[in-house]
């Protein structure tokens, strides 16, 4: 797949070079003119050359100029209101053809511009990087949200499951890919090649990643898996260099202990759910003795949320926050975590915790809360060391997903629910 992608990009690059020669001195001079010409032009070679020139000029911009570029796209390449209103006046109830014409007319012109930019050599990769910049600028300028909606709409199609390829990463994977795995690991830092080898070469360990043809050997997302005898309650035993190896013939549990998104420009484009479900199928084929599929997941929002809401909590939980901040070992830390996970809601609905939203949205069940599970600096900073298990029960995944997605119900095991107290 990667070689075929490189060959295709080389071919497109040669066509773009020819197009640049055809444009000569007639090329438009500013970005607005360049985008206008790309959107209205018909020539394939000149279009490829112009798209690449837009990217090249964009790469040379500073942050302020990139903000101005995105603002220009939003204002200049929105919906063609005159055309839309004309088609709307022509439409009559029951006229399916005109209704489709209305859909076409009301599409923002920026979407077609993004499609044409995507034809450039390496266009998809460069658009992903461009959206990363857009997301950062949106932190201070939410008026750019409509433009991001165009990127999300198109990326949702381009990165759908049909285009993704699942690959197992092992010690025979090319070194350039292994280096990216080390760099992209976002949950439990990989300390070097020896640490990576323990994660990908040991018989009781697996690592799987999704790739996309347009990004070549750059992974989109990957998951690390440990085979264990039962559900683990701390990450130290999984990552320890001197851990005891699990006999894979006797292992009953597959633990997804780290899931890392690799492309910041694809934030909000969902393919992690496909990854977990396909990995479950792969593991089940290799080891039919596996009966339990769980995560060992961080709770990245717990400490921040607890400090922000400590005055609103029941007194025993407020005292728990104070004790945790003092460095002592509060008795009710699991109760505090259950309160956070089961009662707190995000403004847009669903769980407040981002990792919880991911797994609950995939149909998992909050199975267990584990205190003193992560002694690392990141674990202590995020959640005073608390981690949780989400259970992927194949018989209930779809039902759990529907309950969470349609009613906002957070599915949790009875022992977790019993941690909610009214004192």
PDB file of C-alpha atoms in Angstrom, residues 27-327:
ATOM      1  CA  UNK A  27      -0.501  32.702 -12.284  1.00  0.00           C
ATOM      2  CA  UNK A  28      -2.665  34.727  -9.853  1.00  0.00           C
ATOM      3  CA  UNK A  29      -0.692  36.751  -7.318  1.00  0.00           C
ATOM      4  CA  UNK A  30      -2.577  36.569  -4.001  1.00  0.00           C
ATOM      5  CA  UNK A  31      -4.187  33.713  -2.105  1.00  0.00           C
ATOM      6  CA  UNK A  32      -7.768  34.839  -2.720  1.00  0.00           C
ATOM      7  CA  UNK A  33      -7.145  34.988  -6.474  1.00  0.00           C
ATOM      8  CA  UNK A  34      -5.337  31.654  -6.406  1.00  0.00           C
ATOM      9  CA  UNK A  35      -8.267  29.987  -4.641  1.00  0.00           C
ATOM     10  CA  UNK A  36     -10.778  31.612  -7.009  1.00  0.00           C
ATOM     11  CA  UNK A  37      -8.839  30.369 -10.020  1.00  0.00           C
ATOM     12  CA  UNK A  38      -8.481  26.863  -8.582  1.00  0.00           C
ATOM     13  CA  UNK A  39     -12.211  26.683  -7.914  1.00  0.00           C
ATOM     14  CA  UNK A  40     -13.265  27.866 -11.383  1.00  0.00           C
ATOM     15  CA  UNK A  41     -10.464  26.386 -13.512  1.00  0.00           C
ATOM     16  CA  UNK A  42     -10.907  23.342 -15.723  1.00  0.00           C
ATOM     17  CA  UNK A  43      -7.368  22.248 -16.584  1.00  0.00           C
ATOM     18  CA  UNK A  44      -6.153  19.245 -14.574  1.00  0.00           C
ATOM     19  CA  UNK A  45      -2.418  19.992 -14.783  1.00  0.00           C
ATOM     20  CA  UNK A  46      -2.752  23.712 -13.995  1.00  0.00           C
ATOM     21  CA  UNK A  47      -5.189  22.863 -11.194  1.00  0.00           C
ATOM     22  CA  UNK A  48      -2.691  20.502  -9.571  1.00  0.00           C
ATOM     23  CA  UNK A  49       0.069  23.083  -9.906  1.00  0.00           C
ATOM     24  CA  UNK A  50      -2.118  25.812  -8.436  1.00  0.00           C
ATOM     25  CA  UNK A  51      -3.191  23.639  -5.514  1.00  0.00           C
ATOM     26  CA  UNK A  52       0.428  22.871  -4.707  1.00  0.00           C
ATOM     27  CA  UNK A  53       1.311  26.566  -4.985  1.00  0.00           C
ATOM     28  CA  UNK A  54      -1.455  27.417  -2.485  1.00  0.00           C
ATOM     29  CA  UNK A  55      -0.065  24.891  -0.030  1.00  0.00           C
ATOM     30  CA  UNK A  56       3.495  26.143  -0.526  1.00  0.00           C
ATOM     31  CA  UNK A  57       2.470  29.731   0.082  1.00  0.00           C
ATOM     32  CA  UNK A  58       0.434  28.705   3.123  1.00  0.00           C
ATOM     33  CA  UNK A  59       3.442  26.857   4.585  1.00  0.00           C
ATOM     34  CA  UNK A  60       5.433  30.077   4.430  1.00  0.00           C
ATOM     35  CA  UNK A  61       2.870  32.070   6.427  1.00  0.00           C
ATOM     36  CA  UNK A  62       3.047  33.068  10.050  1.00  0.00           C
ATOM     37  CA  UNK A  63       0.182  32.509  12.482  1.00  0.00           C
ATOM     38  CA  UNK A  64      -1.472  35.893  11.848  1.00  0.00           C
ATOM     39  CA  UNK A  65      -1.419  35.406   8.072  1.00  0.00           C
ATOM     40  CA  UNK A  66      -2.857  31.887   8.443  1.00  0.00           C
ATOM     41  CA  UNK A  67      -5.681  33.301  10.520  1.00  0.00           C
ATOM     42  CA  UNK A  68      -6.335  35.866   7.783  1.00  0.00           C
ATOM     43  CA  UNK A  69      -6.283  33.065   5.187  1.00  0.00           C
ATOM     44  CA  UNK A  70      -8.906  31.037   7.054  1.00  0.00           C
ATOM     45  CA  UNK A  71     -11.036  34.133   7.579  1.00  0.00           C
ATOM     46  CA  UNK A  72     -10.869  34.805   3.842  1.00  0.00           C
ATOM     47  CA  UNK A  73     -11.970  31.242   3.069  1.00  0.00           C
ATOM     48  CA  UNK A  74     -14.884  31.530   5.483  1.00  0.00           C
ATOM     49  CA  UNK A  75     -16.082  34.877   4.089  1.00  0.00           C
ATOM     50  CA  UNK A  76     -15.332  34.463   0.390  1.00  0.00           C
ATOM     51  CA  UNK A  77     -16.160  30.799  -0.187  1.00  0.00           C
ATOM     52  CA  UNK A  78     -19.327  30.252   1.795  1.00  0.00           C
ATOM     53  CA  UNK A  79     -22.753  29.316   0.442  1.00  0.00           C
ATOM     54  CA  UNK A  80     -23.717  30.992  -2.848  1.00  0.00           C
ATOM     55  CA  UNK A  81     -26.834  32.664  -1.476  1.00  0.00           C
ATOM     56  CA  UNK A  82     -28.115  33.984  -4.808  1.00  0.00           C
ATOM     57  CA  UNK A  83     -27.889  30.582  -6.488  1.00  0.00           C
ATOM     58  CA  UNK A  84     -29.445  28.854  -3.475  1.00  0.00           C
ATOM     59  CA  UNK A  85     -32.373  31.292  -3.350  1.00  0.00           C
ATOM     60  CA  UNK A  86     -32.982  30.887  -7.088  1.00  0.00           C
ATOM     61  CA  UNK A  87     -33.180  27.103  -6.820  1.00  0.00           C
ATOM     62  CA  UNK A  88     -35.334  27.389  -3.698  1.00  0.00           C
ATOM     63  CA  UNK A  89     -37.866  29.512  -5.581  1.00  0.00           C
ATOM     64  CA  UNK A  90     -37.997  26.916  -8.352  1.00  0.00           C
ATOM     65  CA  UNK A  91     -38.562  24.004  -5.982  1.00  0.00           C
ATOM     66  CA  UNK A  92     -42.032  22.648  -5.402  1.00  0.00           C
ATOM     67  CA  UNK A  93     -43.057  20.011  -2.894  1.00  0.00           C
ATOM     68  CA  UNK A  94     -42.537  16.583  -4.428  1.00  0.00           C
ATOM     69  CA  UNK A  95     -39.914  17.733  -6.958  1.00  0.00           C
ATOM     70  CA  UNK A  96     -37.056  15.381  -6.105  1.00  0.00           C
ATOM     71  CA  UNK A  97     -34.782  16.721  -8.857  1.00  0.00           C
ATOM     72  CA  UNK A  98     -35.003  20.336  -7.690  1.00  0.00           C
ATOM     73  CA  UNK A  99     -34.539  19.190  -4.103  1.00  0.00           C
ATOM     74  CA  UNK A 100     -31.247  17.600  -5.090  1.00  0.00           C
ATOM     75  CA  UNK A 101     -30.332  20.759  -6.993  1.00  0.00           C
ATOM     76  CA  UNK A 102     -31.028  22.711  -3.800  1.00  0.00           C
ATOM     77  CA  UNK A 103     -28.678  20.446  -1.866  1.00  0.00           C
ATOM     78  CA  UNK A 104     -25.934  21.031  -4.440  1.00  0.00           C
ATOM     79  CA  UNK A 105     -26.530  24.784  -4.578  1.00  0.00           C
ATOM     80  CA  UNK A 106     -26.420  25.188  -0.793  1.00  0.00           C
ATOM     81  CA  UNK A 107     -23.061  23.451  -0.371  1.00  0.00           C
ATOM     82  CA  UNK A 108     -20.385  25.943   0.769  1.00  0.00           C
ATOM     83  CA  UNK A 109     -17.934  26.668  -2.020  1.00  0.00           C
ATOM     84  CA  UNK A 110     -15.128  26.042   0.455  1.00  0.00           C
ATOM     85  CA  UNK A 111     -15.939  22.322   0.368  1.00  0.00           C
ATOM     86  CA  UNK A 112     -15.239  22.091  -3.353  1.00  0.00           C
ATOM     87  CA  UNK A 113     -12.100  24.180  -2.827  1.00  0.00           C
ATOM     88  CA  UNK A 114     -10.872  21.683  -0.214  1.00  0.00           C
ATOM     89  CA  UNK A 115     -11.622  18.813  -2.619  1.00  0.00           C
ATOM     90  CA  UNK A 116      -9.513  20.448  -5.314  1.00  0.00           C
ATOM     91  CA  UNK A 117      -6.680  21.140  -2.875  1.00  0.00           C
ATOM     92  CA  UNK A 118      -6.774  17.474  -1.993  1.00  0.00           C
ATOM     93  CA  UNK A 119      -5.779  16.579  -5.570  1.00  0.00           C
ATOM     94  CA  UNK A 120      -2.335  18.124  -5.114  1.00  0.00           C
ATOM     95  CA  UNK A 121       0.656  15.855  -4.448  1.00  0.00           C
ATOM     96  CA  UNK A 122       0.409  14.964  -0.758  1.00  0.00           C
ATOM     97  CA  UNK A 123      -2.783  17.017  -0.581  1.00  0.00           C
ATOM     98  CA  UNK A 124      -4.548  14.945   2.086  1.00  0.00           C
ATOM     99  CA  UNK A 125      -1.584  15.077   4.443  1.00  0.00           C
ATOM    100  CA  UNK A 126      -1.246  18.845   3.941  1.00  0.00           C
ATOM    101  CA  UNK A 127      -4.965  19.402   4.540  1.00  0.00           C
ATOM    102  CA  UNK A 128      -4.748  17.446   7.801  1.00  0.00           C
ATOM    103  CA  UNK A 129      -1.890  19.711   8.884  1.00  0.00           C
ATOM    104  CA  UNK A 130      -3.892  22.762   7.790  1.00  0.00           C
ATOM    105  CA  UNK A 131      -6.870  21.713   9.901  1.00  0.00           C
ATOM    106  CA  UNK A 132      -4.577  21.314  12.905  1.00  0.00           C
ATOM    107  CA  UNK A 133      -3.707  25.003  12.547  1.00  0.00           C
ATOM    108  CA  UNK A 134      -7.389  25.852  12.159  1.00  0.00           C
ATOM    109  CA  UNK A 135      -8.292  24.010  15.367  1.00  0.00           C
ATOM    110  CA  UNK A 136      -5.634  25.925  17.289  1.00  0.00           C
ATOM    111  CA  UNK A 137      -6.874  29.262  15.932  1.00  0.00           C
ATOM    112  CA  UNK A 138     -10.453  28.338  16.841  1.00  0.00           C
ATOM    113  CA  UNK A 139      -9.497  28.350  20.519  1.00  0.00           C
ATOM    114  CA  UNK A 140      -9.557  32.165  20.267  1.00  0.00           C
ATOM    115  CA  UNK A 141     -11.856  32.644  17.270  1.00  0.00           C
ATOM    116  CA  UNK A 142     -14.993  30.514  17.234  1.00  0.00           C
ATOM    117  CA  UNK A 143     -16.260  32.324  14.129  1.00  0.00           C
ATOM    118  CA  UNK A 144     -14.073  29.925  12.145  1.00  0.00           C
ATOM    119  CA  UNK A 145     -16.262  26.988  13.237  1.00  0.00           C
ATOM    120  CA  UNK A 146     -18.282  26.888   9.959  1.00  0.00           C
ATOM    121  CA  UNK A 147     -15.058  26.420   7.999  1.00  0.00           C
ATOM    122  CA  UNK A 148     -14.014  23.593  10.304  1.00  0.00           C
ATOM    123  CA  UNK A 149     -17.411  21.974   9.676  1.00  0.00           C
ATOM    124  CA  UNK A 150     -16.401  21.728   6.008  1.00  0.00           C
ATOM    125  CA  UNK A 151     -13.158  19.958   6.907  1.00  0.00           C
ATOM    126  CA  UNK A 152     -14.992  17.595   9.263  1.00  0.00           C
ATOM    127  CA  UNK A 153     -17.615  16.773   6.642  1.00  0.00           C
ATOM    128  CA  UNK A 154     -15.026  15.859   4.025  1.00  0.00           C
ATOM    129  CA  UNK A 155     -12.608  14.113   6.378  1.00  0.00           C
ATOM    130  CA  UNK A 156     -15.496  12.009   7.692  1.00  0.00           C
ATOM    131  CA  UNK A 157     -15.878  10.617   4.163  1.00  0.00           C
ATOM    132  CA  UNK A 158     -12.212  10.359   3.260  1.00  0.00           C
ATOM    133  CA  UNK A 159     -11.266   8.590   6.496  1.00  0.00           C
ATOM    134  CA  UNK A 160     -14.226   6.234   6.767  1.00  0.00           C
ATOM    135  CA  UNK A 161     -13.661   2.599   7.718  1.00  0.00           C
ATOM    136  CA  UNK A 162     -13.617   1.436   4.097  1.00  0.00           C
ATOM    137  CA  UNK A 163     -10.323   3.260   3.467  1.00  0.00           C
ATOM    138  CA  UNK A 164      -8.550   2.214   6.670  1.00  0.00           C
ATOM    139  CA  UNK A 165      -6.119  -0.703   6.854  1.00  0.00           C
ATOM    140  CA  UNK A 166      -5.438  -2.495  10.139  1.00  0.00           C
ATOM    141  CA  UNK A 167      -1.830  -3.587  10.586  1.00  0.00           C
ATOM    142  CA  UNK A 168      -0.142  -5.370  13.438  1.00  0.00           C
ATOM    143  CA  UNK A 169       3.016  -3.574  14.539  1.00  0.00           C
ATOM    144  CA  UNK A 170       5.795  -5.928  15.659  1.00  0.00           C
ATOM    145  CA  UNK A 171       9.565  -5.962  15.904  1.00  0.00           C
ATOM    146  CA  UNK A 172       9.841  -6.629  12.146  1.00  0.00           C
ATOM    147  CA  UNK A 173       7.887  -3.475  11.241  1.00  0.00           C
ATOM    148  CA  UNK A 174      10.101  -0.908   9.427  1.00  0.00           C
ATOM    149  CA  UNK A 175      12.086   1.278  11.820  1.00  0.00           C
ATOM    150  CA  UNK A 176      10.562   4.534  10.528  1.00  0.00           C
ATOM    151  CA  UNK A 177       7.112   3.299  11.594  1.00  0.00           C
ATOM    152  CA  UNK A 178       8.389   2.109  14.978  1.00  0.00           C
ATOM    153  CA  UNK A 179       9.940   5.537  15.550  1.00  0.00           C
ATOM    154  CA  UNK A 180       6.548   7.117  14.923  1.00  0.00           C
ATOM    155  CA  UNK A 181       4.941   4.770  17.459  1.00  0.00           C
ATOM    156  CA  UNK A 182       7.441   5.943  20.084  1.00  0.00           C
ATOM    157  CA  UNK A 183       6.776   9.575  19.217  1.00  0.00           C
ATOM    158  CA  UNK A 184       2.988   9.342  19.043  1.00  0.00           C
ATOM    159  CA  UNK A 185       2.430   7.342  22.264  1.00  0.00           C
ATOM    160  CA  UNK A 186       0.220   9.727  24.238  1.00  0.00           C
ATOM    161  CA  UNK A 187      -0.825   7.747  27.329  1.00  0.00           C
ATOM    162  CA  UNK A 188       2.186   5.859  28.706  1.00  0.00           C
ATOM    163  CA  UNK A 189       5.482   7.211  27.399  1.00  0.00           C
ATOM    164  CA  UNK A 190       7.730   4.720  25.608  1.00  0.00           C
ATOM    165  CA  UNK A 191      11.159   5.275  27.147  1.00  0.00           C
ATOM    166  CA  UNK A 192      13.210   3.846  24.289  1.00  0.00           C
ATOM    167  CA  UNK A 193      13.764   0.903  22.002  1.00  0.00           C
ATOM    168  CA  UNK A 194      13.953  -1.654  24.814  1.00  0.00           C
ATOM    169  CA  UNK A 195      10.620  -0.458  26.186  1.00  0.00           C
ATOM    170  CA  UNK A 196       9.082  -0.554  22.702  1.00  0.00           C
ATOM    171  CA  UNK A 197      10.376  -4.102  22.167  1.00  0.00           C
ATOM    172  CA  UNK A 198       8.652  -5.244  25.349  1.00  0.00           C
ATOM    173  CA  UNK A 199       5.376  -3.823  24.005  1.00  0.00           C
ATOM    174  CA  UNK A 200       5.481  -5.213  20.462  1.00  0.00           C
ATOM    175  CA  UNK A 201       7.708  -8.326  20.545  1.00  0.00           C
ATOM    176  CA  UNK A 202       6.684 -10.151  23.730  1.00  0.00           C
ATOM    177  CA  UNK A 203       4.364 -13.145  23.091  1.00  0.00           C
ATOM    178  CA  UNK A 204       1.711 -11.735  25.441  1.00  0.00           C
ATOM    179  CA  UNK A 205       1.697  -8.265  23.894  1.00  0.00           C
ATOM    180  CA  UNK A 206       0.170  -6.877  20.702  1.00  0.00           C
ATOM    181  CA  UNK A 207       0.051  -3.472  19.027  1.00  0.00           C
ATOM    182  CA  UNK A 208      -2.320  -2.670  16.155  1.00  0.00           C
ATOM    183  CA  UNK A 209      -2.619   0.495  14.101  1.00  0.00           C
ATOM    184  CA  UNK A 210      -4.899   1.948  11.446  1.00  0.00           C
ATOM    185  CA  UNK A 211      -3.296   3.379   8.304  1.00  0.00           C
ATOM    186  CA  UNK A 212      -4.794   5.354   5.409  1.00  0.00           C
ATOM    187  CA  UNK A 213      -3.472   5.174   1.821  1.00  0.00           C
ATOM    188  CA  UNK A 214      -3.101   8.941   1.535  1.00  0.00           C
ATOM    189  CA  UNK A 215      -0.878   9.147   4.637  1.00  0.00           C
ATOM    190  CA  UNK A 216       1.394   6.268   3.718  1.00  0.00           C
ATOM    191  CA  UNK A 217       3.397   4.935   6.670  1.00  0.00           C
ATOM    192  CA  UNK A 218       2.018   7.507   9.120  1.00  0.00           C
ATOM    193  CA  UNK A 219      -0.486   5.791  11.477  1.00  0.00           C
ATOM    194  CA  UNK A 220      -3.831   7.373  12.351  1.00  0.00           C
ATOM    195  CA  UNK A 221      -4.395   5.646  15.674  1.00  0.00           C
ATOM    196  CA  UNK A 222      -2.980   2.647  17.504  1.00  0.00           C
ATOM    197  CA  UNK A 223      -3.882   0.462  20.460  1.00  0.00           C
ATOM    198  CA  UNK A 224      -1.572  -1.500  22.750  1.00  0.00           C
ATOM    199  CA  UNK A 225      -2.828  -4.803  24.148  1.00  0.00           C
ATOM    200  CA  UNK A 226      -1.697  -6.990  27.051  1.00  0.00           C
ATOM    201  CA  UNK A 227      -2.868 -10.562  27.593  1.00  0.00           C
ATOM    202  CA  UNK A 228      -3.455 -11.317  31.276  1.00  0.00           C
ATOM    203  CA  UNK A 229      -5.069 -13.927  33.477  1.00  0.00           C
ATOM    204  CA  UNK A 230      -7.642 -11.481  34.864  1.00  0.00           C
ATOM    205  CA  UNK A 231      -8.639  -7.809  34.890  1.00  0.00           C
ATOM    206  CA  UNK A 232      -5.656  -5.688  36.039  1.00  0.00           C
ATOM    207  CA  UNK A 233      -5.959  -2.898  38.584  1.00  0.00           C
ATOM    208  CA  UNK A 234      -2.715  -0.977  37.983  1.00  0.00           C
ATOM    209  CA  UNK A 235      -0.542  -0.060  35.050  1.00  0.00           C
ATOM    210  CA  UNK A 236       2.774  -0.695  36.770  1.00  0.00           C
ATOM    211  CA  UNK A 237       2.516  -4.456  36.443  1.00  0.00           C
ATOM    212  CA  UNK A 238       1.800  -4.189  32.729  1.00  0.00           C
ATOM    213  CA  UNK A 239       4.664  -1.823  31.918  1.00  0.00           C
ATOM    214  CA  UNK A 240       7.294  -3.228  34.306  1.00  0.00           C
ATOM    215  CA  UNK A 241      10.515  -4.339  32.618  1.00  0.00           C
ATOM    216  CA  UNK A 242      10.821  -7.336  34.957  1.00  0.00           C
ATOM    217  CA  UNK A 243       7.191  -8.459  34.793  1.00  0.00           C
ATOM    218  CA  UNK A 244       6.297 -12.138  34.649  1.00  0.00           C
ATOM    219  CA  UNK A 245       5.255 -13.251  31.165  1.00  0.00           C
ATOM    220  CA  UNK A 246       1.677 -14.485  30.750  1.00  0.00           C
ATOM    221  CA  UNK A 247       1.172 -17.912  29.247  1.00  0.00           C
ATOM    222  CA  UNK A 248      -0.939 -16.991  26.223  1.00  0.00           C
ATOM    223  CA  UNK A 249      -2.564 -20.429  26.187  1.00  0.00           C
ATOM    224  CA  UNK A 250      -3.994 -19.706  29.641  1.00  0.00           C
ATOM    225  CA  UNK A 251      -4.739 -16.007  29.228  1.00  0.00           C
ATOM    226  CA  UNK A 252      -8.406 -15.134  29.475  1.00  0.00           C
ATOM    227  CA  UNK A 253      -8.281 -11.350  29.359  1.00  0.00           C
ATOM    228  CA  UNK A 254      -7.175  -8.897  26.670  1.00  0.00           C
ATOM    229  CA  UNK A 255      -6.390  -5.472  28.112  1.00  0.00           C
ATOM    230  CA  UNK A 256      -6.384  -2.349  25.919  1.00  0.00           C
ATOM    231  CA  UNK A 257      -4.020  -0.294  28.049  1.00  0.00           C
ATOM    232  CA  UNK A 258      -3.119   2.543  25.687  1.00  0.00           C
ATOM    233  CA  UNK A 259      -4.934   4.124  22.741  1.00  0.00           C
ATOM    234  CA  UNK A 260      -3.156   6.977  20.979  1.00  0.00           C
ATOM    235  CA  UNK A 261      -4.480   9.253  18.236  1.00  0.00           C
ATOM    236  CA  UNK A 262      -1.576  10.218  16.006  1.00  0.00           C
ATOM    237  CA  UNK A 263      -2.922  13.032  13.800  1.00  0.00           C
ATOM    238  CA  UNK A 264      -3.927  16.209  15.634  1.00  0.00           C
ATOM    239  CA  UNK A 265      -5.592  17.488  12.462  1.00  0.00           C
ATOM    240  CA  UNK A 266      -8.062  14.586  12.586  1.00  0.00           C
ATOM    241  CA  UNK A 267      -9.394  15.421  16.045  1.00  0.00           C
ATOM    242  CA  UNK A 268     -13.095  14.654  16.211  1.00  0.00           C
ATOM    243  CA  UNK A 269     -12.981  12.262  13.247  1.00  0.00           C
ATOM    244  CA  UNK A 270     -14.063   8.960  14.755  1.00  0.00           C
ATOM    245  CA  UNK A 271     -12.351   5.718  13.850  1.00  0.00           C
ATOM    246  CA  UNK A 272     -11.220   4.481  17.269  1.00  0.00           C
ATOM    247  CA  UNK A 273     -14.428   2.509  17.707  1.00  0.00           C
ATOM    248  CA  UNK A 274     -13.710   0.574  14.507  1.00  0.00           C
ATOM    249  CA  UNK A 275     -10.177  -0.069  15.726  1.00  0.00           C
ATOM    250  CA  UNK A 276     -11.219  -1.676  19.011  1.00  0.00           C
ATOM    251  CA  UNK A 277     -13.929  -3.812  17.445  1.00  0.00           C
ATOM    252  CA  UNK A 278     -11.629  -5.098  14.719  1.00  0.00           C
ATOM    253  CA  UNK A 279      -8.814  -5.791  17.180  1.00  0.00           C
ATOM    254  CA  UNK A 280     -11.249  -7.794  19.320  1.00  0.00           C
ATOM    255  CA  UNK A 281     -12.017  -9.898  16.242  1.00  0.00           C
ATOM    256  CA  UNK A 282      -8.308 -10.338  15.450  1.00  0.00           C
ATOM    257  CA  UNK A 283      -7.480 -11.396  19.005  1.00  0.00           C
ATOM    258  CA  UNK A 284     -10.442 -13.744  19.173  1.00  0.00           C
ATOM    259  CA  UNK A 285      -9.292 -15.536  16.022  1.00  0.00           C
ATOM    260  CA  UNK A 286      -5.752 -15.916  17.337  1.00  0.00           C
ATOM    261  CA  UNK A 287      -6.697 -16.890  20.902  1.00  0.00           C
ATOM    262  CA  UNK A 288     -10.185 -18.437  21.219  1.00  0.00           C
ATOM    263  CA  UNK A 289      -9.532 -18.843  24.960  1.00  0.00           C
ATOM    264  CA  UNK A 290      -9.954 -15.074  25.504  1.00  0.00           C
ATOM    265  CA  UNK A 291     -13.271 -14.340  27.199  1.00  0.00           C
ATOM    266  CA  UNK A 292     -12.849 -10.819  28.599  1.00  0.00           C
ATOM    267  CA  UNK A 293     -11.948  -7.607  26.749  1.00  0.00           C
ATOM    268  CA  UNK A 294     -11.288  -4.577  28.942  1.00  0.00           C
ATOM    269  CA  UNK A 295      -9.340  -1.362  29.052  1.00  0.00           C
ATOM    270  CA  UNK A 296      -7.097   0.006  31.767  1.00  0.00           C
ATOM    271  CA  UNK A 297      -7.791   3.674  31.178  1.00  0.00           C
ATOM    272  CA  UNK A 298      -6.716   7.006  32.648  1.00  0.00           C
ATOM    273  CA  UNK A 299      -9.229   9.484  34.068  1.00  0.00           C
ATOM    274  CA  UNK A 300      -7.660  12.675  32.687  1.00  0.00           C
ATOM    275  CA  UNK A 301     -10.373  15.094  33.808  1.00  0.00           C
ATOM    276  CA  UNK A 302     -10.865  13.953  37.432  1.00  0.00           C
ATOM    277  CA  UNK A 303      -8.509  16.244  39.333  1.00  0.00           C
ATOM    278  CA  UNK A 304      -9.302  19.338  37.274  1.00  0.00           C
ATOM    279  CA  UNK A 305     -13.042  18.767  37.674  1.00  0.00           C
ATOM    280  CA  UNK A 306     -12.811  18.037  41.404  1.00  0.00           C
ATOM    281  CA  UNK A 307     -10.841  21.202  42.118  1.00  0.00           C
ATOM    282  CA  UNK A 308     -13.274  23.298  40.072  1.00  0.00           C
ATOM    283  CA  UNK A 309     -16.366  21.853  41.827  1.00  0.00           C
ATOM    284  CA  UNK A 310     -15.103  21.101  45.335  1.00  0.00           C
ATOM    285  CA  UNK A 311     -17.425  23.682  46.931  1.00  0.00           C
ATOM    286  CA  UNK A 312     -20.456  22.050  45.298  1.00  0.00           C
ATOM    287  CA  UNK A 313     -19.635  18.511  46.425  1.00  0.00           C
ATOM    288  CA  UNK A 314     -20.961  16.730  49.522  1.00  0.00           C
ATOM    289  CA  UNK A 315     -18.695  17.517  52.458  1.00  0.00           C
ATOM    290  CA  UNK A 316     -17.073  14.080  52.619  1.00  0.00           C
ATOM    291  CA  UNK A 317     -16.091  14.382  48.953  1.00  0.00           C
ATOM    292  CA  UNK A 318     -14.897  17.952  49.392  1.00  0.00           C
ATOM    293  CA  UNK A 319     -12.736  16.721  52.284  1.00  0.00           C
ATOM    294  CA  UNK A 320     -11.477  13.970  49.999  1.00  0.00           C
ATOM    295  CA  UNK A 321     -10.311  16.546  47.450  1.00  0.00           C
ATOM    296  CA  UNK A 322      -8.505  18.511  50.160  1.00  0.00           C
ATOM    297  CA  UNK A 323      -6.824  15.370  51.496  1.00  0.00           C
ATOM    298  CA  UNK A 324      -5.722  14.282  48.021  1.00  0.00           C
ATOM    299  CA  UNK A 325      -4.228  17.712  47.383  1.00  0.00           C
ATOM    300  CA  UNK A 326      -2.349  17.507  50.697  1.00  0.00           C
ATOM    301  CA  UNK A 327      -0.738  14.291  49.529  1.00  0.00           C
TER     302      UNK A 327
END
